[in-house]
PDB file of C-alpha atoms in Angstrom:
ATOM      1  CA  UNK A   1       0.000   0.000   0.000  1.00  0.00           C
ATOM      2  CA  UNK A   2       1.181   2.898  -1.092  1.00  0.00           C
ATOM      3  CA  UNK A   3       1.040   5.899   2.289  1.00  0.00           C
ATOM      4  CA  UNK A   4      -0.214   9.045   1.044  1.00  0.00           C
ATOM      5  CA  UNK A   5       1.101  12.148   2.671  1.00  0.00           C
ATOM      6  CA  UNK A   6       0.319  14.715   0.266  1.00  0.00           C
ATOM      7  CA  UNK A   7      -0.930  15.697  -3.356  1.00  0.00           C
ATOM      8  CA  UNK A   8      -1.377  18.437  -5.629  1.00  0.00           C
ATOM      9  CA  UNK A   9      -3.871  18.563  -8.412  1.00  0.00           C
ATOM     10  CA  UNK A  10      -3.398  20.406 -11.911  1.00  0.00           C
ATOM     11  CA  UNK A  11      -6.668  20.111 -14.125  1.00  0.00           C
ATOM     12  CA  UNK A  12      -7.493  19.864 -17.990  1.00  0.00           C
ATOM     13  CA  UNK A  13     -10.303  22.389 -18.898  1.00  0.00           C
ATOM     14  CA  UNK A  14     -11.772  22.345 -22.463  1.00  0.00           C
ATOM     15  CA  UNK A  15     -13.697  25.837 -23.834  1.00  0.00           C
ATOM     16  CA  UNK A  16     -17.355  25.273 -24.453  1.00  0.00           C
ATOM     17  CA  UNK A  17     -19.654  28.531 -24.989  1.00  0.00           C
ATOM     18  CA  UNK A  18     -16.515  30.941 -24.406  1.00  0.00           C
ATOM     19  CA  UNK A  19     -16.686  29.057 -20.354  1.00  0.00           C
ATOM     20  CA  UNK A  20     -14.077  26.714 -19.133  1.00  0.00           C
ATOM     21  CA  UNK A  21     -15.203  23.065 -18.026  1.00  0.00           C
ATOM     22  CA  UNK A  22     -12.671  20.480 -16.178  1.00  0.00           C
ATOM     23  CA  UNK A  23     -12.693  17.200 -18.079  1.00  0.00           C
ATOM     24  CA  UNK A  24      -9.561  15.509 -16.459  1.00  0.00           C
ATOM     25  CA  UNK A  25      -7.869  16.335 -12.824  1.00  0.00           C
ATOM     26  CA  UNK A  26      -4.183  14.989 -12.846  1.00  0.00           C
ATOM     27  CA  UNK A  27      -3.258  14.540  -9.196  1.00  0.00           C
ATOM     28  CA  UNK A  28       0.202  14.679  -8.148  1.00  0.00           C
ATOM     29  CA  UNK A  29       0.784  12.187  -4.829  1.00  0.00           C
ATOM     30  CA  UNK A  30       3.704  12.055  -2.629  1.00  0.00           C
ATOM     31  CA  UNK A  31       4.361   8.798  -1.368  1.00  0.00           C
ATOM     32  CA  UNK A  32       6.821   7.390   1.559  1.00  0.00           C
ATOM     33  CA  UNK A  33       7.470   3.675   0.912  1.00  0.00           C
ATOM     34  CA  UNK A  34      10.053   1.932   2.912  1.00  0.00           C
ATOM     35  CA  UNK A  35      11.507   5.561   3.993  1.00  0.00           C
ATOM     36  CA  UNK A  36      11.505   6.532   0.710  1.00  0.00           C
ATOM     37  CA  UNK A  37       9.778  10.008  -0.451  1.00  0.00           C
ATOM     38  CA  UNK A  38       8.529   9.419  -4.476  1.00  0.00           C
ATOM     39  CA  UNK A  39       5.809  11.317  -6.708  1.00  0.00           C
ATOM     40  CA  UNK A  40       3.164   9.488  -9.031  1.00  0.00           C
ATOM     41  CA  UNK A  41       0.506  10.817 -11.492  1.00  0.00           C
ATOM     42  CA  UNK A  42      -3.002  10.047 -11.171  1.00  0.00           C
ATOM     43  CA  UNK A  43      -5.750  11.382 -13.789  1.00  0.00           C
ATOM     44  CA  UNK A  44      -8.691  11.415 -12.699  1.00  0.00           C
ATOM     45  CA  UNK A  45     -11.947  12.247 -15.094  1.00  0.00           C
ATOM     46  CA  UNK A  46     -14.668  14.562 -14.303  1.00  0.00           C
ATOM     47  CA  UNK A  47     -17.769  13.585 -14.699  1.00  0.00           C
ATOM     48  CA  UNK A  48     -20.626  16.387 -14.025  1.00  0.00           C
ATOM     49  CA  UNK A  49     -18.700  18.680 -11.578  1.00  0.00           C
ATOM     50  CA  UNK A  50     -17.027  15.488  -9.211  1.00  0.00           C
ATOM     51  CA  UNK A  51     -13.788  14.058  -9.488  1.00  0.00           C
ATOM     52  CA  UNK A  52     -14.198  10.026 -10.429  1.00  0.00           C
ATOM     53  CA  UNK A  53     -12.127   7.204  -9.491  1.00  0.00           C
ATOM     54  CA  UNK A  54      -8.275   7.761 -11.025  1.00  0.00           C
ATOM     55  CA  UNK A  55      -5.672   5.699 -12.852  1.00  0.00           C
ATOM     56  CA  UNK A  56      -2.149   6.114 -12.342  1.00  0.00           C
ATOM     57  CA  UNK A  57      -0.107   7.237 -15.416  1.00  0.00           C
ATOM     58  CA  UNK A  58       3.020   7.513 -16.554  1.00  0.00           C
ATOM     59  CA  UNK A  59       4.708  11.329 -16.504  1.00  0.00           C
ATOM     60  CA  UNK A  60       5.019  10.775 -20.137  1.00  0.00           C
ATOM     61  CA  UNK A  61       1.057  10.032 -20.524  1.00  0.00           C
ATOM     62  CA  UNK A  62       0.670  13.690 -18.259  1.00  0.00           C
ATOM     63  CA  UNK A  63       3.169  15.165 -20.792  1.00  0.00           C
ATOM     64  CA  UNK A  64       1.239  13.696 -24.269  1.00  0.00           C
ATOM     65  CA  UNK A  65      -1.861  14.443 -22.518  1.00  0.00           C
ATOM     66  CA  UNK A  66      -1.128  18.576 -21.764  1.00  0.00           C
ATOM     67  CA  UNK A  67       0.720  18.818 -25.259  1.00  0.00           C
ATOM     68  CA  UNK A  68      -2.606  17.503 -26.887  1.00  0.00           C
ATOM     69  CA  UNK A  69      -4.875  19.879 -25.339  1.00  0.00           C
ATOM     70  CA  UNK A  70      -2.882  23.487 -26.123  1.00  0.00           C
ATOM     71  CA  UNK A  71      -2.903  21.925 -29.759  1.00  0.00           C
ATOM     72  CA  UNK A  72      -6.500  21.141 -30.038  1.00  0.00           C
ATOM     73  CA  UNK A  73      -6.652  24.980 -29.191  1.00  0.00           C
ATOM     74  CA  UNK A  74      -4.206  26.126 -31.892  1.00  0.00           C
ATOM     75  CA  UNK A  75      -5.784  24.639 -33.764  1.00  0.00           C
ATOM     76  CA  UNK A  76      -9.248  26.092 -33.025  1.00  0.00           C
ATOM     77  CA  UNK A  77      -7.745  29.317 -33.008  1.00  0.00           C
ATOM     78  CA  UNK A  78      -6.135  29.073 -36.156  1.00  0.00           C
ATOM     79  CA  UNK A  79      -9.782  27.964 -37.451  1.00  0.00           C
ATOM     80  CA  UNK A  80     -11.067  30.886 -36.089  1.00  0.00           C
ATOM     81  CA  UNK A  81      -8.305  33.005 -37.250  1.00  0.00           C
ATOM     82  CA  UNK A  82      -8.797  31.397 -40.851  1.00  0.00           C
ATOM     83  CA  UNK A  83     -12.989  32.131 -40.541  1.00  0.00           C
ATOM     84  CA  UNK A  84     -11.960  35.391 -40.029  1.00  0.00           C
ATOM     85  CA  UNK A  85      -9.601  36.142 -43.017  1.00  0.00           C
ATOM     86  CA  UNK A  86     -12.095  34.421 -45.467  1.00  0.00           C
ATOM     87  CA  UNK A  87     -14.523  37.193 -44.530  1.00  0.00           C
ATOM     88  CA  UNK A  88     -12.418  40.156 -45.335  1.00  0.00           C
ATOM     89  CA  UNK A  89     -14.436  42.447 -47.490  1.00  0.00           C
ATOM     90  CA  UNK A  90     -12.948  42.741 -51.188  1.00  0.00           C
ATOM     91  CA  UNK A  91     -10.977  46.064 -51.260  1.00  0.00           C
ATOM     92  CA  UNK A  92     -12.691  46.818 -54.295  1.00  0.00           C
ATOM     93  CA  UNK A  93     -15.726  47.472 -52.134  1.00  0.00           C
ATOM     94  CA  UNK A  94     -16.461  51.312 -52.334  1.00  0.00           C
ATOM     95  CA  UNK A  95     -19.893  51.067 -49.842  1.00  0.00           C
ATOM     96  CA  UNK A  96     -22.573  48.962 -49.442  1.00  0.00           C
ATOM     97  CA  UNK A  97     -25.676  48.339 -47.190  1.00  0.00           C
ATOM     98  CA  UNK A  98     -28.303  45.812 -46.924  1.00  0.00           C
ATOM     99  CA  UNK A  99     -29.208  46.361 -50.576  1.00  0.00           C
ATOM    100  CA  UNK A 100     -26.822  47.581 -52.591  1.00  0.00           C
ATOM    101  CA  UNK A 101     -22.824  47.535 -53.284  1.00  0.00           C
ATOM    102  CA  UNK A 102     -20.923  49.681 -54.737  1.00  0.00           C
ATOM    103  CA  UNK A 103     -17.296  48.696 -55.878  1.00  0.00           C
ATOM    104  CA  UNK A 104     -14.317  49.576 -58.906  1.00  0.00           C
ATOM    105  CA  UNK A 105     -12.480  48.165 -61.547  1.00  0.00           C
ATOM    106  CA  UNK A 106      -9.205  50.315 -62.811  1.00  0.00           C
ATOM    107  CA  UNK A 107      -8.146  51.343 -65.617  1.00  0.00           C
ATOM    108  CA  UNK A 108      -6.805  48.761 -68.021  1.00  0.00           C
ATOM    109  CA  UNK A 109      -6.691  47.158 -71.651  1.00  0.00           C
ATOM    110  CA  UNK A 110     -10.245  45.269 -71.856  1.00  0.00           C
ATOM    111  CA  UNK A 111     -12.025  43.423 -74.967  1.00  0.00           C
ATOM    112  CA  UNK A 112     -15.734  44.608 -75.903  1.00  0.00           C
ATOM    113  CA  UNK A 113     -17.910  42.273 -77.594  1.00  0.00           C
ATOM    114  CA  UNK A 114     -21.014  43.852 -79.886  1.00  0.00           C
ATOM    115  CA  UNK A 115     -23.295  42.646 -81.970  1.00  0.00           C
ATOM    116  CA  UNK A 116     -25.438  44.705 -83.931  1.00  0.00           C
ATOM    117  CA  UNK A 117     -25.522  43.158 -87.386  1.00  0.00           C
ATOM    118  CA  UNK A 118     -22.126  41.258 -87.249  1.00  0.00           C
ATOM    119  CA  UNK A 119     -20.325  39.959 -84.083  1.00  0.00           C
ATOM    120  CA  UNK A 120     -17.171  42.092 -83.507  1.00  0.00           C
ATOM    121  CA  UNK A 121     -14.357  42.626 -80.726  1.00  0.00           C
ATOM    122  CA  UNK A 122     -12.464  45.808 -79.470  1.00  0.00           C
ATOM    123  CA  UNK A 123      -9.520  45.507 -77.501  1.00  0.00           C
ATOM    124  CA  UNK A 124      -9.180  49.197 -75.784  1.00  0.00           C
ATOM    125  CA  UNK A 125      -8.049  51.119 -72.854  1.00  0.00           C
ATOM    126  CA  UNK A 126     -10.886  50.980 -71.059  1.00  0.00           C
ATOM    127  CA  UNK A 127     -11.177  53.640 -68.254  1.00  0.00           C
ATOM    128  CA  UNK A 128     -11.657  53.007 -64.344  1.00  0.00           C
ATOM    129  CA  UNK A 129     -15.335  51.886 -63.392  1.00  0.00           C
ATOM    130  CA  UNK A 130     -18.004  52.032 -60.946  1.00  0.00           C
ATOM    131  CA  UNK A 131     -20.497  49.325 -60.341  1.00  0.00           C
ATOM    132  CA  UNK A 132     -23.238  49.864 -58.028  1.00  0.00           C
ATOM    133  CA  UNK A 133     -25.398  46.320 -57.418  1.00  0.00           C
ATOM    134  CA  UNK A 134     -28.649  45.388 -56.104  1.00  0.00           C
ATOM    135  CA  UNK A 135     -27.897  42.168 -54.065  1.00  0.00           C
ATOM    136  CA  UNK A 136     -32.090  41.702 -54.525  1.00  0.00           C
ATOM    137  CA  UNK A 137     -32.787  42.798 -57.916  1.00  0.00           C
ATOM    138  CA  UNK A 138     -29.914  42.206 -59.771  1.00  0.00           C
ATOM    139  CA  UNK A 139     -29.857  45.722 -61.484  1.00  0.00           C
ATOM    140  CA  UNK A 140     -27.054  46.755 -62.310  1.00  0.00           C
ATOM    141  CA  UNK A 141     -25.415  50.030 -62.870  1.00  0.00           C
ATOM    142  CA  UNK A 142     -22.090  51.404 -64.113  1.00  0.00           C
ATOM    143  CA  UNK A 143     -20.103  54.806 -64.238  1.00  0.00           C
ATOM    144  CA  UNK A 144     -16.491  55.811 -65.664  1.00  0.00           C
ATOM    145  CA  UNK A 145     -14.430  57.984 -63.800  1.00  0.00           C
ATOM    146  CA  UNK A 146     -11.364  59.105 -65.428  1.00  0.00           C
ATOM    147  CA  UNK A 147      -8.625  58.665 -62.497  1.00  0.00           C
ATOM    148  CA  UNK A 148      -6.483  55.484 -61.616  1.00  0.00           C
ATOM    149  CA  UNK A 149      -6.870  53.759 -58.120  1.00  0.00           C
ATOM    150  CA  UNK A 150      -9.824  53.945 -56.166  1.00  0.00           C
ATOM    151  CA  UNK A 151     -11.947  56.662 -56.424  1.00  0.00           C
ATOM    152  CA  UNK A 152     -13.260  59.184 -53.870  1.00  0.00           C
ATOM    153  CA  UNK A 153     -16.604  60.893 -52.816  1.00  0.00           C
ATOM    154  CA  UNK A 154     -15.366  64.014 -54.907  1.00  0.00           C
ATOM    155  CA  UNK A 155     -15.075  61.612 -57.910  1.00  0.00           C
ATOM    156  CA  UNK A 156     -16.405  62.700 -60.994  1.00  0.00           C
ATOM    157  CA  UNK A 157     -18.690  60.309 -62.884  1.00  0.00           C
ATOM    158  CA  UNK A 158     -19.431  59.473 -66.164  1.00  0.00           C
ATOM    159  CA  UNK A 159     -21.952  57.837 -68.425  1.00  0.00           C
ATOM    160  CA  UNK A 160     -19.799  55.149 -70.436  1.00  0.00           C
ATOM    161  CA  UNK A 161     -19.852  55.212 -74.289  1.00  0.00           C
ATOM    162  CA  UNK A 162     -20.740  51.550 -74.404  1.00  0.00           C
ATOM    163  CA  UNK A 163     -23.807  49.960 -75.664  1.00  0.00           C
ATOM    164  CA  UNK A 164     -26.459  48.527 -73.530  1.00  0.00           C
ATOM    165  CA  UNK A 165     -26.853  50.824 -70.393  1.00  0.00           C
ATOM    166  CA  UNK A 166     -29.210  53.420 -70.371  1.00  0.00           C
ATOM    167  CA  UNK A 167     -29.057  57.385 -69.007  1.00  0.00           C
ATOM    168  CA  UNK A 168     -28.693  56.685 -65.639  1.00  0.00           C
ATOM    169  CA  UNK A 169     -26.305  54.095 -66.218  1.00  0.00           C
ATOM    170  CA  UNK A 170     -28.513  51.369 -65.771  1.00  0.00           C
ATOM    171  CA  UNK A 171     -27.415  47.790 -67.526  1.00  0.00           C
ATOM    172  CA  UNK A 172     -29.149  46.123 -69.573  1.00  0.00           C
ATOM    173  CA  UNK A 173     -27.835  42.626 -68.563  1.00  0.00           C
ATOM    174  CA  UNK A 174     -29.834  40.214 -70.808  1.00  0.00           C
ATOM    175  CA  UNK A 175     -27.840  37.421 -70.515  1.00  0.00           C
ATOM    176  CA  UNK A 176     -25.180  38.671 -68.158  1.00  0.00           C
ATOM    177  CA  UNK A 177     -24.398  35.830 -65.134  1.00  0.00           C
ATOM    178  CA  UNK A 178     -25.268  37.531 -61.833  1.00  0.00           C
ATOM    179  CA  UNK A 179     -24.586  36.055 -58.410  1.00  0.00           C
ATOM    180  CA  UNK A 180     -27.486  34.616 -57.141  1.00  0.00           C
ATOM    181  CA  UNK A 181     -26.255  35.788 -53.562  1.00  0.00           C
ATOM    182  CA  UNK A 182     -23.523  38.201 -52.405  1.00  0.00           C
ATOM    183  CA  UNK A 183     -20.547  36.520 -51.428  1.00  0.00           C
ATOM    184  CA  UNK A 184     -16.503  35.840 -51.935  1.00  0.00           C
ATOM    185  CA  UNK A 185     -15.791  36.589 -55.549  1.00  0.00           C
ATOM    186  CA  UNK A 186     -18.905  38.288 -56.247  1.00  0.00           C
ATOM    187  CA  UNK A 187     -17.253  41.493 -57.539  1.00  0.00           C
ATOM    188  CA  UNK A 188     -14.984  39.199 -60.264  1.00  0.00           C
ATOM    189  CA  UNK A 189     -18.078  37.455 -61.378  1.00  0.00           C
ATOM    190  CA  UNK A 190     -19.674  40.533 -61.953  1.00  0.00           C
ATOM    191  CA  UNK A 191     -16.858  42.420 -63.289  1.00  0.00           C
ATOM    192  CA  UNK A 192     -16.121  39.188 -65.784  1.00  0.00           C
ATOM    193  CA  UNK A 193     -19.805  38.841 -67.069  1.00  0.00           C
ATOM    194  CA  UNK A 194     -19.937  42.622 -67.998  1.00  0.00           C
ATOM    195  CA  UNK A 195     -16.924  42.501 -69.794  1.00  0.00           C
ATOM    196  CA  UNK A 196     -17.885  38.829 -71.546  1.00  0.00           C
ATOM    197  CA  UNK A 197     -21.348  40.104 -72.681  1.00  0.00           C
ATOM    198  CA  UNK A 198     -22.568  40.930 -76.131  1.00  0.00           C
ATOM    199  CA  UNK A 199     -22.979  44.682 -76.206  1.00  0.00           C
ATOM    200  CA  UNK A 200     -26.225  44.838 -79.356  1.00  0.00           C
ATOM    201  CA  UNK A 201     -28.070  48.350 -78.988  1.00  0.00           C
ATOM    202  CA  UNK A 202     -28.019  51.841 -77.530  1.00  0.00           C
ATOM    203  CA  UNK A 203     -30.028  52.943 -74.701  1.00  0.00           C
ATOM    204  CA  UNK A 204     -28.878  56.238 -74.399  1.00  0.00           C
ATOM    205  CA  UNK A 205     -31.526  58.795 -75.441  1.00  0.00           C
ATOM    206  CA  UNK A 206     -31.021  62.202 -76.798  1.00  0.00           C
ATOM    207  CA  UNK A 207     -27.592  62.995 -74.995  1.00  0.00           C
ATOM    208  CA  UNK A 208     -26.615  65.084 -77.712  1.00  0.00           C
ATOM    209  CA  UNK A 209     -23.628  62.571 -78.407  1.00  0.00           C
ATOM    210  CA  UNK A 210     -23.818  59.842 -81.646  1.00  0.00           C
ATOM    211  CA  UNK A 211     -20.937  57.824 -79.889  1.00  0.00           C
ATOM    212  CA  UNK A 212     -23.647  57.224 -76.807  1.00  0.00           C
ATOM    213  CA  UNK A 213     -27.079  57.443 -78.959  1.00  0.00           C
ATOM    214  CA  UNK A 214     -25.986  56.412 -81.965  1.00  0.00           C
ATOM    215  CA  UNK A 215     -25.032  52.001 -82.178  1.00  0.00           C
ATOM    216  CA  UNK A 216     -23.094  52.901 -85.424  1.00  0.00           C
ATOM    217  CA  UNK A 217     -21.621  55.749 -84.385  1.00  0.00           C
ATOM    218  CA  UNK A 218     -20.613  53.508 -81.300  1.00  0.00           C
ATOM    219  CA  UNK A 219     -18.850  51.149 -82.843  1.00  0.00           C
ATOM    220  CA  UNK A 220     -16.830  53.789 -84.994  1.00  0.00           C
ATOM    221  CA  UNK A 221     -15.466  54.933 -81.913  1.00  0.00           C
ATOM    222  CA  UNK A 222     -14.542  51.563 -80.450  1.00  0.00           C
ATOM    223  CA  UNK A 223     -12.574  50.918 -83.781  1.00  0.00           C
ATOM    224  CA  UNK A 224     -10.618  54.190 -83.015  1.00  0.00           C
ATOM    225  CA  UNK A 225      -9.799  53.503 -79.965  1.00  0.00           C
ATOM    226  CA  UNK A 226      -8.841  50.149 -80.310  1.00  0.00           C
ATOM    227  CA  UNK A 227      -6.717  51.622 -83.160  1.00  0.00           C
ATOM    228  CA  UNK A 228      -5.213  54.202 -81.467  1.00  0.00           C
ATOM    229  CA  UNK A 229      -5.025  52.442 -78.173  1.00  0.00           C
ATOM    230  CA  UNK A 230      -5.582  55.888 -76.401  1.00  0.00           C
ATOM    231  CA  UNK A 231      -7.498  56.451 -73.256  1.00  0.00           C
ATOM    232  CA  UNK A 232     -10.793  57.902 -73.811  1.00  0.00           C
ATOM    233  CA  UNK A 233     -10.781  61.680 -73.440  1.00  0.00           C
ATOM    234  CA  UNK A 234     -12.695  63.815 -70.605  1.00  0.00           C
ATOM    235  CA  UNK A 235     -13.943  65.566 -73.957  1.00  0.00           C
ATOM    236  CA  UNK A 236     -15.634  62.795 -75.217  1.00  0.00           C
ATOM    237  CA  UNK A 237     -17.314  61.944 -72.279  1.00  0.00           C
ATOM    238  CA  UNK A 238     -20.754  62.741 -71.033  1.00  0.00           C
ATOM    239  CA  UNK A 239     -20.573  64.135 -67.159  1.00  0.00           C
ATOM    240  CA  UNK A 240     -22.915  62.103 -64.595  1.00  0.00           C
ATOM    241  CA  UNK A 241     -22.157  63.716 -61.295  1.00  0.00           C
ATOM    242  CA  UNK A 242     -20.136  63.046 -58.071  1.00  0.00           C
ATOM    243  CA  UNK A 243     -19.550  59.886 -56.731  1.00  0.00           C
ATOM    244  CA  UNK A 244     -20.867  60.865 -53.784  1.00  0.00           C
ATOM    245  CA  UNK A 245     -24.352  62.546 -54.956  1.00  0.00           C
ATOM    246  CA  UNK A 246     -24.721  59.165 -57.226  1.00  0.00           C
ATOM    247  CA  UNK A 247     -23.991  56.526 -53.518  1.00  0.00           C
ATOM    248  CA  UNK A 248     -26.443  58.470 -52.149  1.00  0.00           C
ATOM    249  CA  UNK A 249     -29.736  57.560 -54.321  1.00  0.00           C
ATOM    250  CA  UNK A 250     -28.769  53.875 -53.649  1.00  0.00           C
ATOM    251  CA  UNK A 251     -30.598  53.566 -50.497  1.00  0.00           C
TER     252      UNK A 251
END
């Protein structure tokens, strides 16, 4: 028989609903057999708030058994850490709300598709972009602004001299594949189906401008530009208004 004198206890908690719960009690016993002071390990579970009957285990089996219980929470933290990364908003995101979000493309080379009477392509310098989406409707509308980068409240908008969106730069997205909800990679998929689409007619009316009201006059332009490879100029360009005035009738 082994002649207790004296223990210590150290305990194994697990997290459950951001509390701390003992599962295990590991009981450290000082023993005096034949005049001779020694130490065993005894774990003992916890059942329900009482300490159970214990086993006696080795100091490696303590050892295997603390090591395994700060990695289970790594781990869960790293989870959690991982959770939290995945839902970083896209820094293309400009504003958003419940309904709508607003985001931007920059400035670069970009095919356009038409099709009026034959199908044709135009690879041109396409200027920076505004898209405003409704996550429930699935309109869509979209504005140039002539800066690189992001753009600011005090950005000035324009209606772009493509086919298909209308004078308040409303899309007419026919075929166009829309997310069906709002999530990671949302702003790609919408940026890539606008650019992939078949731009057919003009729905700009009476802007005073044959590249926007005019499809033939339209595609002339495209063909220059693609040509030229030149950025579109401020001159050519039909004024909206700020960036800020247009976030604010998205409400």
């Amino acid at each position: 028989m082994f002649e207790v004198s004296k223990s210590s206890i150290r305990t194994v908690t697990k997290e459950t609903n951001n509390e701390l719960q003992a599962t295990d009690a590991i009981f450290i016993h000082e023993t005096n057999l034949s005049g001779e002071a020694k130490q065993i390990l005894v774990r003992h579970p916890i059942s329900h708030g009482k300490i159970m009957q214990g086993k006696v285990i080795s100091n490696a089996a303590a050892i295997k058994r603390l090591i395994g219980l700060n990695n289970s929470h790594t781990s869960q933290k790293q989870r959690q850490n991982s959770t939290l990364k995945s839902s970083f908003l896209d820094e293309r995101i400009i504003a958003q709300n419940s309904e709508y979000v607003a985001f931007y493309c920059q400035r670069a080379p970009r095919t356009i598709w038409t099709s009026v009477e034959e199908n044709l392509s135009f690879t041109i310098s396409c200027p920076s972009l505004v898209f405003i989406y409704s996550k429930s409707s699935k309109n869509l509308n979209v504005y140039a602004y002539l800066q690189g980068g992001r753009p600011k409240p005090e950005t000035m908008l324009y209606l772009v001299p493509f086919m298909n969106i209308s004078n308040t730069g409303n899309v007419c997205t026919g075929s166009m594949k829309l997310p069906r909800t709002w999530g990671q990679g949302s702003v790609d998929t919408i940026v890539n189906s606008f650019f992939n689409s078949r731009f057919t007619h003009s729905n700009y009316r009476s802007l005073g401008s044959d590249i926007y009201d005019m499809s033939y006059s339209n595609l002339e332009y495209l063909g220059r530009l693609a040509s030229s490879q030149k950025r579109m100029k401020k001159a050519d360009l039909i004024p909206y208004e700020l960036l800020s005035e247009t976030l604010g009738r998205f409400r």
